[in-house]
PDB file of N, CA, C and O in Angstrom:
ATOM      1  N   VAL P   1      -5.254   0.784   3.065  1.00 83.00           N
ATOM      2  CA  VAL P   1      -4.583   0.846   4.759  1.00 83.00           C
ATOM      3  C   VAL P   1      -3.447   0.622   4.639  1.00 83.00           C
ATOM      4  O   VAL P   1      -2.470   0.344   3.805  1.00 83.00           O
ATOM      5  N   LYS P   2      -2.474   1.650   5.353  1.00 91.00           N
ATOM      6  CA  LYS P   2      -1.452   1.934   5.400  1.00 91.00           C
ATOM      7  C   LYS P   2      -0.438   0.674   6.770  1.00 91.00           C
ATOM      8  O   LYS P   2       0.663   0.484   6.759  1.00 91.00           O
ATOM      9  N   ASP P   3      -1.339   0.045   7.644  1.00 93.00           N
ATOM     10  CA  ASP P   3      -1.134  -0.648   8.464  1.00 93.00           C
ATOM     11  C   ASP P   3      -0.932  -1.739   8.464  1.00 93.00           C
ATOM     12  O   ASP P   3      -2.098  -2.529   8.002  1.00 93.00           O
ATOM     13  N   PHE P   4       0.212  -2.347   8.163  1.00 96.00           N
ATOM     14  CA  PHE P   4       0.862  -3.950   7.857  1.00 96.00           C
ATOM     15  C   PHE P   4       0.079  -4.809   8.782  1.00 96.00           C
ATOM     16  O   PHE P   4      -0.548  -5.864   8.353  1.00 96.00           O
ATOM     17  N   GLU P   5      -0.083  -5.014   9.894  1.00 94.00           N
ATOM     18  CA  GLU P   5      -0.466  -5.738  10.548  1.00 94.00           C
ATOM     19  C   GLU P   5      -2.353  -5.854  10.897  1.00 94.00           C
ATOM     20  O   GLU P   5      -2.817  -6.991  10.882  1.00 94.00           O
ATOM     21  N   ALA P   6      -2.879  -4.524  10.819  1.00 95.00           N
ATOM     22  CA  ALA P   6      -4.181  -4.541  10.371  1.00 95.00           C
ATOM     23  C   ALA P   6      -4.568  -5.329   9.400  1.00 95.00           C
ATOM     24  O   ALA P   6      -5.687  -5.947   8.756  1.00 95.00           O
ATOM     25  N   ALA P   7      -3.639  -4.735   8.104  1.00 96.00           N
ATOM     26  CA  ALA P   7      -3.923  -5.514   6.768  1.00 96.00           C
ATOM     27  C   ALA P   7      -3.854  -7.075   7.183  1.00 96.00           C
ATOM     28  O   ALA P   7      -4.422  -7.730   6.576  1.00 96.00           O
ATOM     29  N   LYS P   8      -2.538  -7.447   7.727  1.00 95.00           N
ATOM     30  CA  LYS P   8      -2.947  -9.080   7.969  1.00 95.00           C
ATOM     31  C   LYS P   8      -3.859  -9.355   8.529  1.00 95.00           C
ATOM     32  O   LYS P   8      -4.116 -10.310   8.066  1.00 95.00           O
ATOM     33  N   ALA P   9      -4.429  -9.051   9.627  1.00 96.00           N
ATOM     34  CA  ALA P   9      -5.530  -9.400  10.407  1.00 96.00           C
ATOM     35  C   ALA P   9      -6.872  -9.569   9.835  1.00 96.00           C
ATOM     36  O   ALA P   9      -7.890 -10.490   9.456  1.00 96.00           O
ATOM     37  N   LYS P  10      -6.785  -8.117   8.638  1.00 96.00           N
ATOM     38  CA  LYS P  10      -8.076  -8.436   7.793  1.00 96.00           C
ATOM     39  C   LYS P  10      -8.169  -9.757   6.973  1.00 96.00           C
ATOM     40  O   LYS P  10      -9.419 -10.203   6.743  1.00 96.00           O
ATOM     41  N   THR P  11      -6.505  -9.749   6.365  1.00 96.00           N
ATOM     42  CA  THR P  11      -6.658 -11.176   5.082  1.00 96.00           C
ATOM     43  C   THR P  11      -7.236 -12.474   6.229  1.00 96.00           C
ATOM     44  O   THR P  11      -8.167 -13.135   5.534  1.00 96.00           O
ATOM     45  N   ALA P  12      -6.910 -12.737   6.988  1.00 95.00           N
ATOM     46  CA  ALA P  12      -7.277 -13.469   8.191  1.00 95.00           C
ATOM     47  C   ALA P  12      -8.963 -13.287   8.318  1.00 95.00           C
ATOM     48  O   ALA P  12      -9.583 -14.776   8.396  1.00 95.00           O
ATOM     49  N   GLU P  13      -9.010 -12.264   8.794  1.00 96.00           N
ATOM     50  CA  GLU P  13     -10.383 -12.396   8.794  1.00 96.00           C
ATOM     51  C   GLU P  13     -11.615 -12.845   7.651  1.00 96.00           C
ATOM     52  O   GLU P  13     -12.810 -13.280   7.520  1.00 96.00           O
ATOM     53  N   GLU P  14     -10.799 -12.058   6.556  1.00 96.00           N
ATOM     54  CA  GLU P  14     -11.974 -12.521   5.225  1.00 96.00           C
ATOM     55  C   GLU P  14     -11.423 -13.435   4.444  1.00 96.00           C
ATOM     56  O   GLU P  14     -12.220 -13.642   3.346  1.00 96.00           O
ATOM     57  N   GLY P  15     -10.292 -13.829   4.834  1.00 97.00           N
ATOM     58  CA  GLY P  15     -10.209 -15.084   3.643  1.00 97.00           C
ATOM     59  C   GLY P  15      -9.489 -14.724   2.478  1.00 97.00           C
ATOM     60  O   GLY P  15      -9.758 -15.423   1.065  1.00 97.00           O
ATOM     61  N   LYS P  16      -8.926 -13.519   2.344  1.00 97.00           N
ATOM     62  CA  LYS P  16      -8.542 -12.747   1.175  1.00 97.00           C
ATOM     63  C   LYS P  16      -6.905 -12.966   1.093  1.00 97.00           C
ATOM     64  O   LYS P  16      -6.185 -13.253   1.983  1.00 97.00           O
ATOM     65  N   ASP P  17      -6.588 -12.890  -0.028  1.00 97.00           N
ATOM     66  CA  ASP P  17      -4.647 -12.635   0.091  1.00 97.00           C
ATOM     67  C   ASP P  17      -4.225 -11.190   0.759  1.00 97.00           C
ATOM     68  O   ASP P  17      -5.344 -10.330   0.482  1.00 97.00           O
ATOM     69  N   LEU P  18      -3.026 -10.849   0.905  1.00 97.00           N
ATOM     70  CA  LEU P  18      -2.375  -9.537   0.944  1.00 97.00           C
ATOM     71  C   LEU P  18      -1.621  -8.844  -0.550  1.00 97.00           C
ATOM     72  O   LEU P  18      -0.995  -9.818  -0.779  1.00 97.00           O
ATOM     73  N   LEU P  19      -1.886  -7.680  -0.892  1.00 96.00           N
ATOM     74  CA  LEU P  19      -1.616  -7.131  -2.033  1.00 96.00           C
ATOM     75  C   LEU P  19      -0.816  -6.028  -1.592  1.00 96.00           C
ATOM     76  O   LEU P  19      -1.341  -4.805  -0.555  1.00 96.00           O
ATOM     77  N   VAL P  20       0.553  -6.164  -1.106  1.00 95.00           N
ATOM     78  CA  VAL P  20       1.578  -5.177  -0.906  1.00 95.00           C
ATOM     79  C   VAL P  20       1.916  -3.951  -1.825  1.00 95.00           C
ATOM     80  O   VAL P  20       2.486  -4.794  -2.747  1.00 95.00           O
ATOM     81  N   ASP P  21       1.959  -2.815  -1.622  1.00 95.00           N
ATOM     82  CA  ASP P  21       2.459  -1.733  -2.809  1.00 95.00           C
ATOM     83  C   ASP P  21       3.558  -1.143  -1.608  1.00 95.00           C
ATOM     84  O   ASP P  21       3.439  -0.005  -1.159  1.00 95.00           O
ATOM     85  N   PHE P  22       4.514  -1.136  -2.012  1.00 94.00           N
ATOM     86  CA  PHE P  22       5.689  -0.605  -2.231  1.00 94.00           C
ATOM     87  C   PHE P  22       6.005   0.703  -2.709  1.00 94.00           C
ATOM     88  O   PHE P  22       6.395   0.233  -4.137  1.00 94.00           O
ATOM     89  N   SER P  23       5.547   1.642  -2.282  1.00 93.00           N
ATOM     90  CA  SER P  23       5.856   3.090  -3.254  1.00 93.00           C
ATOM     91  C   SER P  23       6.910   4.190  -2.302  1.00 93.00           C
ATOM     92  O   SER P  23       6.944   4.118  -1.421  1.00 93.00           O
ATOM     93  N   GLY P  24       6.949   5.242  -3.673  1.00 91.00           N
ATOM     94  CA  GLY P  24       7.474   6.474  -3.139  1.00 91.00           C
ATOM     95  C   GLY P  24       6.576   7.611  -3.863  1.00 91.00           C
ATOM     96  O   GLY P  24       6.957   7.933  -4.759  1.00 91.00           O
ATOM     97  N   SER P  25       5.800   7.771  -2.869  1.00 86.00           N
ATOM     98  CA  SER P  25       4.959   8.456  -3.600  1.00 86.00           C
ATOM     99  C   SER P  25       5.319  10.256  -4.174  1.00 86.00           C
ATOM    100  O   SER P  25       4.473  10.366  -5.046  1.00 86.00           O
ATOM    101  N   ASP P  26       5.974  10.392  -3.276  1.00 89.00           N
ATOM    102  CA  ASP P  26       6.585  11.833  -3.932  1.00 89.00           C
ATOM    103  C   ASP P  26       7.688  12.177  -4.669  1.00 89.00           C
ATOM    104  O   ASP P  26       8.592  13.063  -4.823  1.00 89.00           O
ATOM    105  N   GLY P  27       8.356  11.368  -5.337  1.00 85.00           N
ATOM    106  CA  GLY P  27       9.112  10.555  -5.557  1.00 85.00           C
ATOM    107  C   GLY P  27       9.727   9.505  -6.594  1.00 85.00           C
ATOM    108  O   GLY P  27      10.995   9.843  -7.446  1.00 85.00           O
ATOM    109  N   CYS P  28       9.064   9.057  -6.644  1.00 91.00           N
ATOM    110  CA  CYS P  28       9.075   7.832  -7.372  1.00 91.00           C
ATOM    111  C   CYS P  28       8.021   8.021  -9.150  1.00 91.00           C
ATOM    112  O   CYS P  28       6.960   7.736  -8.569  1.00 91.00           O
ATOM    113  N   TYR P  29       8.492   8.611  -9.954  1.00 94.00           N
ATOM    114  CA  TYR P  29       7.552   8.419 -11.337  1.00 94.00           C
ATOM    115  C   TYR P  29       6.653   6.784 -11.538  1.00 94.00           C
ATOM    116  O   TYR P  29       5.437   7.241 -11.741  1.00 94.00           O
ATOM    117  N   TRP P  30       7.740   5.806 -11.910  1.00 95.00           N
ATOM    118  CA  TRP P  30       6.672   4.750 -11.974  1.00 95.00           C
ATOM    119  C   TRP P  30       5.799   4.180 -10.521  1.00 95.00           C
ATOM    120  O   TRP P  30       4.475   3.770 -10.724  1.00 95.00           O
ATOM    121  N   CYS P  31       5.884   4.905  -9.414  1.00 94.00           N
ATOM    122  CA  CYS P  31       4.978   4.397  -8.286  1.00 94.00           C
ATOM    123  C   CYS P  31       3.681   5.046  -8.677  1.00 94.00           C
ATOM    124  O   CYS P  31       2.356   4.981  -8.506  1.00 94.00           O
ATOM    125  N   GLN P  32       3.987   6.774  -8.824  1.00 93.00           N
ATOM    126  CA  GLN P  32       2.878   7.529  -9.215  1.00 93.00           C
ATOM    127  C   GLN P  32       2.077   7.000 -10.536  1.00 93.00           C
ATOM    128  O   GLN P  32       0.877   7.353 -10.310  1.00 93.00           O
ATOM    129  N   ARG P  33       2.656   6.634 -11.412  1.00 95.00           N
ATOM    130  CA  ARG P  33       2.060   5.789 -12.486  1.00 95.00           C
ATOM    131  C   ARG P  33       1.165   4.671 -12.466  1.00 95.00           C
ATOM    132  O   ARG P  33      -0.087   4.474 -12.568  1.00 95.00           O
ATOM    133  N   LEU P  34       1.806   4.094 -11.325  1.00 95.00           N
ATOM    134  CA  LEU P  34       1.117   2.657 -11.191  1.00 95.00           C
ATOM    135  C   LEU P  34      -0.353   3.092 -10.273  1.00 95.00           C
ATOM    136  O   LEU P  34      -1.329   2.536 -10.404  1.00 95.00           O
ATOM    137  N   ASP P  35      -0.029   4.002  -9.534  1.00 94.00           N
ATOM    138  CA  ASP P  35      -0.858   4.375  -8.894  1.00 94.00           C
ATOM    139  C   ASP P  35      -2.047   4.945  -9.343  1.00 94.00           C
ATOM    140  O   ASP P  35      -3.379   4.612  -9.319  1.00 94.00           O
ATOM    141  N   GLY P  36      -1.903   6.181 -10.137  1.00 95.00           N
ATOM    142  CA  GLY P  36      -3.095   6.495 -11.218  1.00 95.00           C
ATOM    143  C   GLY P  36      -3.361   5.940 -12.108  1.00 95.00           C
ATOM    144  O   GLY P  36      -4.442   6.316 -12.434  1.00 95.00           O
ATOM    145  N   GLU P  37      -2.574   5.393 -12.988  1.00 96.00           N
ATOM    146  CA  GLU P  37      -3.234   4.411 -13.928  1.00 96.00           C
ATOM    147  C   GLU P  37      -4.140   3.322 -13.753  1.00 96.00           C
ATOM    148  O   GLU P  37      -4.699   2.401 -14.096  1.00 96.00           O
ATOM    149  N   VAL P  38      -3.548   2.444 -12.409  1.00 96.00           N
ATOM    150  CA  VAL P  38      -4.266   0.901 -12.038  1.00 96.00           C
ATOM    151  C   VAL P  38      -4.639   0.800 -10.530  1.00 96.00           C
ATOM    152  O   VAL P  38      -5.821   0.636 -10.418  1.00 96.00           O
ATOM    153  N   LEU P  39      -4.129   1.194  -9.520  1.00 95.00           N
ATOM    154  CA  LEU P  39      -4.449   1.117  -7.876  1.00 95.00           C
ATOM    155  C   LEU P  39      -5.523   1.883  -7.671  1.00 95.00           C
ATOM    156  O   LEU P  39      -6.310   1.290  -6.947  1.00 95.00           O
ATOM    157  N   SER P  40      -5.729   3.002  -8.051  1.00 94.00           N
ATOM    158  CA  SER P  40      -6.543   4.112  -7.681  1.00 94.00           C
ATOM    159  C   SER P  40      -7.953   3.605  -8.586  1.00 94.00           C
ATOM    160  O   SER P  40      -8.927   4.391  -8.466  1.00 94.00           O
ATOM    161  N   LYS P  41      -8.138   3.017  -9.444  1.00 97.00           N
ATOM    162  CA  LYS P  41      -9.350   2.983 -10.161  1.00 97.00           C
ATOM    163  C   LYS P  41     -10.343   2.233  -9.729  1.00 97.00           C
ATOM    164  O   LYS P  41      -9.974   1.261  -9.374  1.00 97.00           O
ATOM    165  N   PRO P  42     -11.160   2.842  -9.853  1.00 97.00           N
ATOM    166  CA  PRO P  42     -12.304   1.937  -8.614  1.00 97.00           C
ATOM    167  C   PRO P  42     -12.957   0.825  -9.650  1.00 97.00           C
ATOM    168  O   PRO P  42     -12.975  -0.097  -8.828  1.00 97.00           O
ATOM    169  N   ALA P  43     -12.611   0.511 -11.074  1.00 97.00           N
ATOM    170  CA  ALA P  43     -12.909  -0.606 -11.480  1.00 97.00           C
ATOM    171  C   ALA P  43     -11.835  -2.005 -10.899  1.00 97.00           C
ATOM    172  O   ALA P  43     -11.967  -3.272 -10.555  1.00 97.00           O
ATOM    173  N   PHE P  44     -10.510  -1.586 -10.804  1.00 96.00           N
ATOM    174  CA  PHE P  44      -9.855  -2.449 -10.143  1.00 96.00           C
ATOM    175  C   PHE P  44      -9.841  -2.473  -8.740  1.00 96.00           C
ATOM    176  O   PHE P  44      -9.592  -3.815  -8.355  1.00 96.00           O
ATOM    177  N   ILE P  45     -10.270  -1.484  -8.260  1.00 95.00           N
ATOM    178  CA  ILE P  45     -10.114  -1.592  -6.636  1.00 95.00           C
ATOM    179  C   ILE P  45     -11.340  -2.657  -6.156  1.00 95.00           C
ATOM    180  O   ILE P  45     -11.395  -3.348  -5.660  1.00 95.00           O
ATOM    181  N   GLU P  46     -12.621  -2.230  -7.057  1.00 96.00           N
ATOM    182  CA  GLU P  46     -13.995  -3.633  -6.926  1.00 96.00           C
ATOM    183  C   GLU P  46     -13.306  -4.942  -7.209  1.00 96.00           C
ATOM    184  O   GLU P  46     -13.677  -5.992  -6.894  1.00 96.00           O
ATOM    185  N   GLN P  47     -12.637  -5.109  -8.284  1.00 95.00           N
ATOM    186  CA  GLN P  47     -12.632  -6.502  -8.707  1.00 95.00           C
ATOM    187  C   GLN P  47     -11.401  -6.997  -7.895  1.00 95.00           C
ATOM    188  O   GLN P  47     -11.469  -8.436  -7.477  1.00 95.00           O
ATOM    189  N   ALA P  48     -10.360  -6.493  -7.684  1.00 95.00           N
ATOM    190  CA  ALA P  48      -9.423  -6.755  -6.970  1.00 95.00           C
ATOM    191  C   ALA P  48      -9.557  -6.817  -5.762  1.00 95.00           C
ATOM    192  O   ALA P  48      -9.149  -7.627  -4.763  1.00 95.00           O
ATOM    193  N   GLY P  49     -10.587  -5.852  -5.057  1.00 95.00           N
ATOM    194  CA  GLY P  49     -11.022  -5.940  -3.558  1.00 95.00           C
ATOM    195  C   GLY P  49     -11.834  -7.197  -3.222  1.00 95.00           C
ATOM    196  O   GLY P  49     -11.714  -7.673  -2.167  1.00 95.00           O
ATOM    197  N   LYS P  50     -12.166  -8.443  -3.878  1.00 96.00           N
ATOM    198  CA  LYS P  50     -13.230  -9.285  -4.052  1.00 96.00           C
ATOM    199  C   LYS P  50     -12.002 -10.632  -3.295  1.00 96.00           C
ATOM    200  O   LYS P  50     -12.466 -11.377  -3.050  1.00 96.00           O
ATOM    201  N   ASN P  51     -10.953 -10.322  -3.941  1.00 97.00           N
ATOM    202  CA  ASN P  51      -9.473 -11.385  -3.797  1.00 97.00           C
ATOM    203  C   ASN P  51      -8.622 -10.808  -2.657  1.00 97.00           C
ATOM    204  O   ASN P  51      -7.635 -11.792  -2.252  1.00 97.00           O
ATOM    205  N   TYR P  52      -8.223  -9.606  -2.979  1.00 97.00           N
ATOM    206  CA  TYR P  52      -7.452  -9.279  -2.046  1.00 97.00           C
ATOM    207  C   TYR P  52      -7.623  -7.804  -0.762  1.00 97.00           C
ATOM    208  O   TYR P  52      -8.309  -7.055  -1.215  1.00 97.00           O
ATOM    209  N   VAL P  53      -6.447  -7.815   0.325  1.00 97.00           N
ATOM    210  CA  VAL P  53      -6.480  -6.706   1.126  1.00 97.00           C
ATOM    211  C   VAL P  53      -5.466  -5.626   0.667  1.00 97.00           C
ATOM    212  O   VAL P  53      -4.450  -6.756   0.497  1.00 97.00           O
ATOM    213  N   PHE P  54      -5.480  -4.619   0.320  1.00 95.00           N
ATOM    214  CA  PHE P  54      -4.392  -3.801  -0.231  1.00 95.00           C
ATOM    215  C   PHE P  54      -4.022  -2.997   1.165  1.00 95.00           C
ATOM    216  O   PHE P  54      -4.527  -2.633   1.634  1.00 95.00           O
ATOM    217  N   VAL P  55      -2.367  -2.941   0.808  1.00 94.00           N
ATOM    218  CA  VAL P  55      -1.732  -1.964   2.069  1.00 94.00           C
ATOM    219  C   VAL P  55      -0.682  -1.590   1.370  1.00 94.00           C
ATOM    220  O   VAL P  55      -0.059  -2.106   0.338  1.00 94.00           O
ATOM    221  N   LYS P  56      -0.296   0.164   1.669  1.00 93.00           N
ATOM    222  CA  LYS P  56       0.786   0.580   1.115  1.00 93.00           C
ATOM    223  C   LYS P  56       1.673   0.981   1.872  1.00 93.00           C
ATOM    224  O   LYS P  56       1.229   1.470   3.066  1.00 93.00           O
ATOM    225  N   ILE P  57       2.635   0.793   0.996  1.00 95.00           N
ATOM    226  CA  ILE P  57       3.899   1.104   2.357  1.00 95.00           C
ATOM    227  C   ILE P  57       4.709   2.006   1.489  1.00 95.00           C
ATOM    228  O   ILE P  57       4.998   1.756   0.649  1.00 95.00           O
ATOM    229  N   ASP P  58       4.174   3.448   1.988  1.00 93.00           N
ATOM    230  CA  ASP P  58       4.869   4.568   1.441  1.00 93.00           C
ATOM    231  C   ASP P  58       6.302   4.768   2.147  1.00 93.00           C
ATOM    232  O   ASP P  58       6.637   4.994   3.081  1.00 93.00           O
ATOM    233  N   PHE P  59       7.509   5.330   0.775  1.00 93.00           N
ATOM    234  CA  PHE P  59       8.354   5.727   1.586  1.00 93.00           C
ATOM    235  C   PHE P  59       8.540   7.090   0.482  1.00 93.00           C
ATOM    236  O   PHE P  59       9.763   7.097  -0.309  1.00 93.00           O
ATOM    237  N   PRO P  60       7.802   7.955   0.562  1.00 92.00           N
ATOM    238  CA  PRO P  60       8.316   9.582   0.080  1.00 92.00           C
ATOM    239  C   PRO P  60       9.663  10.403   0.546  1.00 92.00           C
ATOM    240  O   PRO P  60      10.086   9.677   1.885  1.00 92.00           O
ATOM    241  N   SER P  61       9.864  11.009   0.242  1.00 90.00           N
ATOM    242  CA  SER P  61      11.261  11.283  -0.199  1.00 90.00           C
ATOM    243  C   SER P  61      10.781  12.352   1.733  1.00 90.00           C
ATOM    244  O   SER P  61      11.843  12.784   2.118  1.00 90.00           O
ATOM    245  N   ASN P  62       9.929  12.981   1.459  1.00 90.00           N
ATOM    246  CA  ASN P  62       9.706  13.921   2.921  1.00 90.00           C
ATOM    247  C   ASN P  62       9.154  13.171   3.829  1.00 90.00           C
ATOM    248  O   ASN P  62       7.502  12.974   3.519  1.00 90.00           O
ATOM    249  N   ILE P  63       9.604  12.869   4.400  1.00 91.00           N
ATOM    250  CA  ILE P  63       8.647  11.810   5.998  1.00 91.00           C
ATOM    251  C   ILE P  63       8.033  12.446   7.213  1.00 91.00           C
ATOM    252  O   ILE P  63       7.701  12.051   7.748  1.00 91.00           O
ATOM    253  N   SER P  64       8.229  13.855   6.831  1.00 91.00           N
ATOM    254  CA  SER P  64       7.589  14.501   8.127  1.00 91.00           C
ATOM    255  C   SER P  64       6.378  14.199   7.884  1.00 91.00           C
ATOM    256  O   SER P  64       5.858  14.774   9.410  1.00 91.00           O
ATOM    257  N   ALA P  65       5.508  14.391   7.446  1.00 90.00           N
ATOM    258  CA  ALA P  65       4.171  13.873   7.063  1.00 90.00           C
ATOM    259  C   ALA P  65       3.425  12.601   7.987  1.00 90.00           C
ATOM    260  O   ALA P  65       2.517  12.325   8.218  1.00 90.00           O
ATOM    261  N   GLN P  66       4.681  11.629   7.932  1.00 92.00           N
ATOM    262  CA  GLN P  66       4.326  10.341   8.606  1.00 92.00           C
ATOM    263  C   GLN P  66       4.826  10.334  10.054  1.00 92.00           C
ATOM    264  O   GLN P  66       5.771  10.978  10.795  1.00 92.00           O
ATOM    265  N   SER P  67       3.831   9.339  10.845  1.00 93.00           N
ATOM    266  CA  SER P  67       4.518   8.978  12.074  1.00 93.00           C
ATOM    267  C   SER P  67       5.568   8.609  12.322  1.00 93.00           C
ATOM    268  O   SER P  67       6.067   7.656  11.391  1.00 93.00           O
ATOM    269  N   ARG P  68       6.030   8.598  13.676  1.00 94.00           N
ATOM    270  CA  ARG P  68       7.372   7.868  13.703  1.00 94.00           C
ATOM    271  C   ARG P  68       7.110   6.329  13.743  1.00 94.00           C
ATOM    272  O   ARG P  68       7.750   5.493  13.332  1.00 94.00           O
ATOM    273  N   GLN P  69       5.849   5.958  14.545  1.00 94.00           N
ATOM    274  CA  GLN P  69       5.649   4.641  14.318  1.00 94.00           C
ATOM    275  C   GLN P  69       5.199   4.070  12.895  1.00 94.00           C
ATOM    276  O   GLN P  69       5.835   3.077  12.462  1.00 94.00           O
ATOM    277  N   LEU P  70       5.026   4.648  11.556  1.00 94.00           N
ATOM    278  CA  LEU P  70       4.399   4.276  10.627  1.00 94.00           C
ATOM    279  C   LEU P  70       5.927   4.402   9.936  1.00 94.00           C
ATOM    280  O   LEU P  70       6.164   2.973   9.158  1.00 94.00           O
ATOM    281  N   GLN P  71       6.736   5.264  10.054  1.00 94.00           N
ATOM    282  CA  GLN P  71       7.988   5.371   9.691  1.00 94.00           C
ATOM    283  C   GLN P  71       8.742   3.882   9.868  1.00 94.00           C
ATOM    284  O   GLN P  71       9.690   2.996   9.287  1.00 94.00           O
ATOM    285  N   ALA P  72       8.522   3.594  11.371  1.00 95.00           N
ATOM    286  CA  ALA P  72       9.563   2.969  11.909  1.00 95.00           C
ATOM    287  C   ALA P  72       8.917   1.145  11.105  1.00 95.00           C
ATOM    288  O   ALA P  72       9.861   0.324  10.993  1.00 95.00           O
ATOM    289  N   GLN P  73       7.614   1.083  11.092  1.00 95.00           N
ATOM    290  CA  GLN P  73       6.951  -0.048  10.372  1.00 95.00           C
ATOM    291  C   GLN P  73       7.436  -0.095   9.132  1.00 95.00           C
ATOM    292  O   GLN P  73       7.598  -1.481   8.434  1.00 95.00           O
ATOM    293  N   ASN P  74       7.503   0.876   8.265  1.00 94.00           N
ATOM    294  CA  ASN P  74       7.860   1.081   6.679  1.00 94.00           C
ATOM    295  C   ASN P  74       9.491   0.291   6.639  1.00 94.00           C
ATOM    296  O   ASN P  74      10.000  -0.620   6.032  1.00 94.00           O
ATOM    297  N   GLN P  75      10.209   0.841   7.763  1.00 93.00           N
ATOM    298  CA  GLN P  75      11.582   0.607   7.828  1.00 93.00           C
ATOM    299  C   GLN P  75      11.723  -1.291   7.897  1.00 93.00           C
ATOM    300  O   GLN P  75      12.976  -1.797   7.417  1.00 93.00           O
ATOM    301  N   GLN P  76      10.860  -1.527   9.059  1.00 95.00           N
ATOM    302  CA  GLN P  76      10.949  -2.732   9.050  1.00 95.00           C
ATOM    303  C   GLN P  76      10.793  -3.418   7.976  1.00 95.00           C
ATOM    304  O   GLN P  76      11.411  -4.668   7.863  1.00 95.00           O
ATOM    305  N   LEU P  77       9.573  -3.442   7.599  1.00 93.00           N
ATOM    306  CA  LEU P  77       9.484  -4.015   6.334  1.00 93.00           C
ATOM    307  C   LEU P  77       9.807  -4.009   4.766  1.00 93.00           C
ATOM    308  O   LEU P  77      10.310  -5.478   3.926  1.00 93.00           O
ATOM    309  N   ALA P  78      10.843  -3.122   5.021  1.00 91.00           N
ATOM    310  CA  ALA P  78      11.775  -2.836   4.021  1.00 91.00           C
ATOM    311  C   ALA P  78      13.005  -3.900   3.962  1.00 91.00           C
ATOM    312  O   ALA P  78      13.439  -4.219   3.546  1.00 91.00           O
TER     313      ALA P  78
END
């Protein structure tokens, strides 16, 4: 999920906590490594998904693929 407000609403609905991943998907080595080695693994998603709603707040170097709304949300959260 990329929409922070939608993720918050889902936590209330499902009684879960919120896990926020602040990432730099196209220029942050450690962000890419965390995603590749942990956050994207089915076992992690399955287990952590029982207690958490995930939201990824991405700050790529090239923001042209992001909507203005998403860019504004991310800047506000930063």
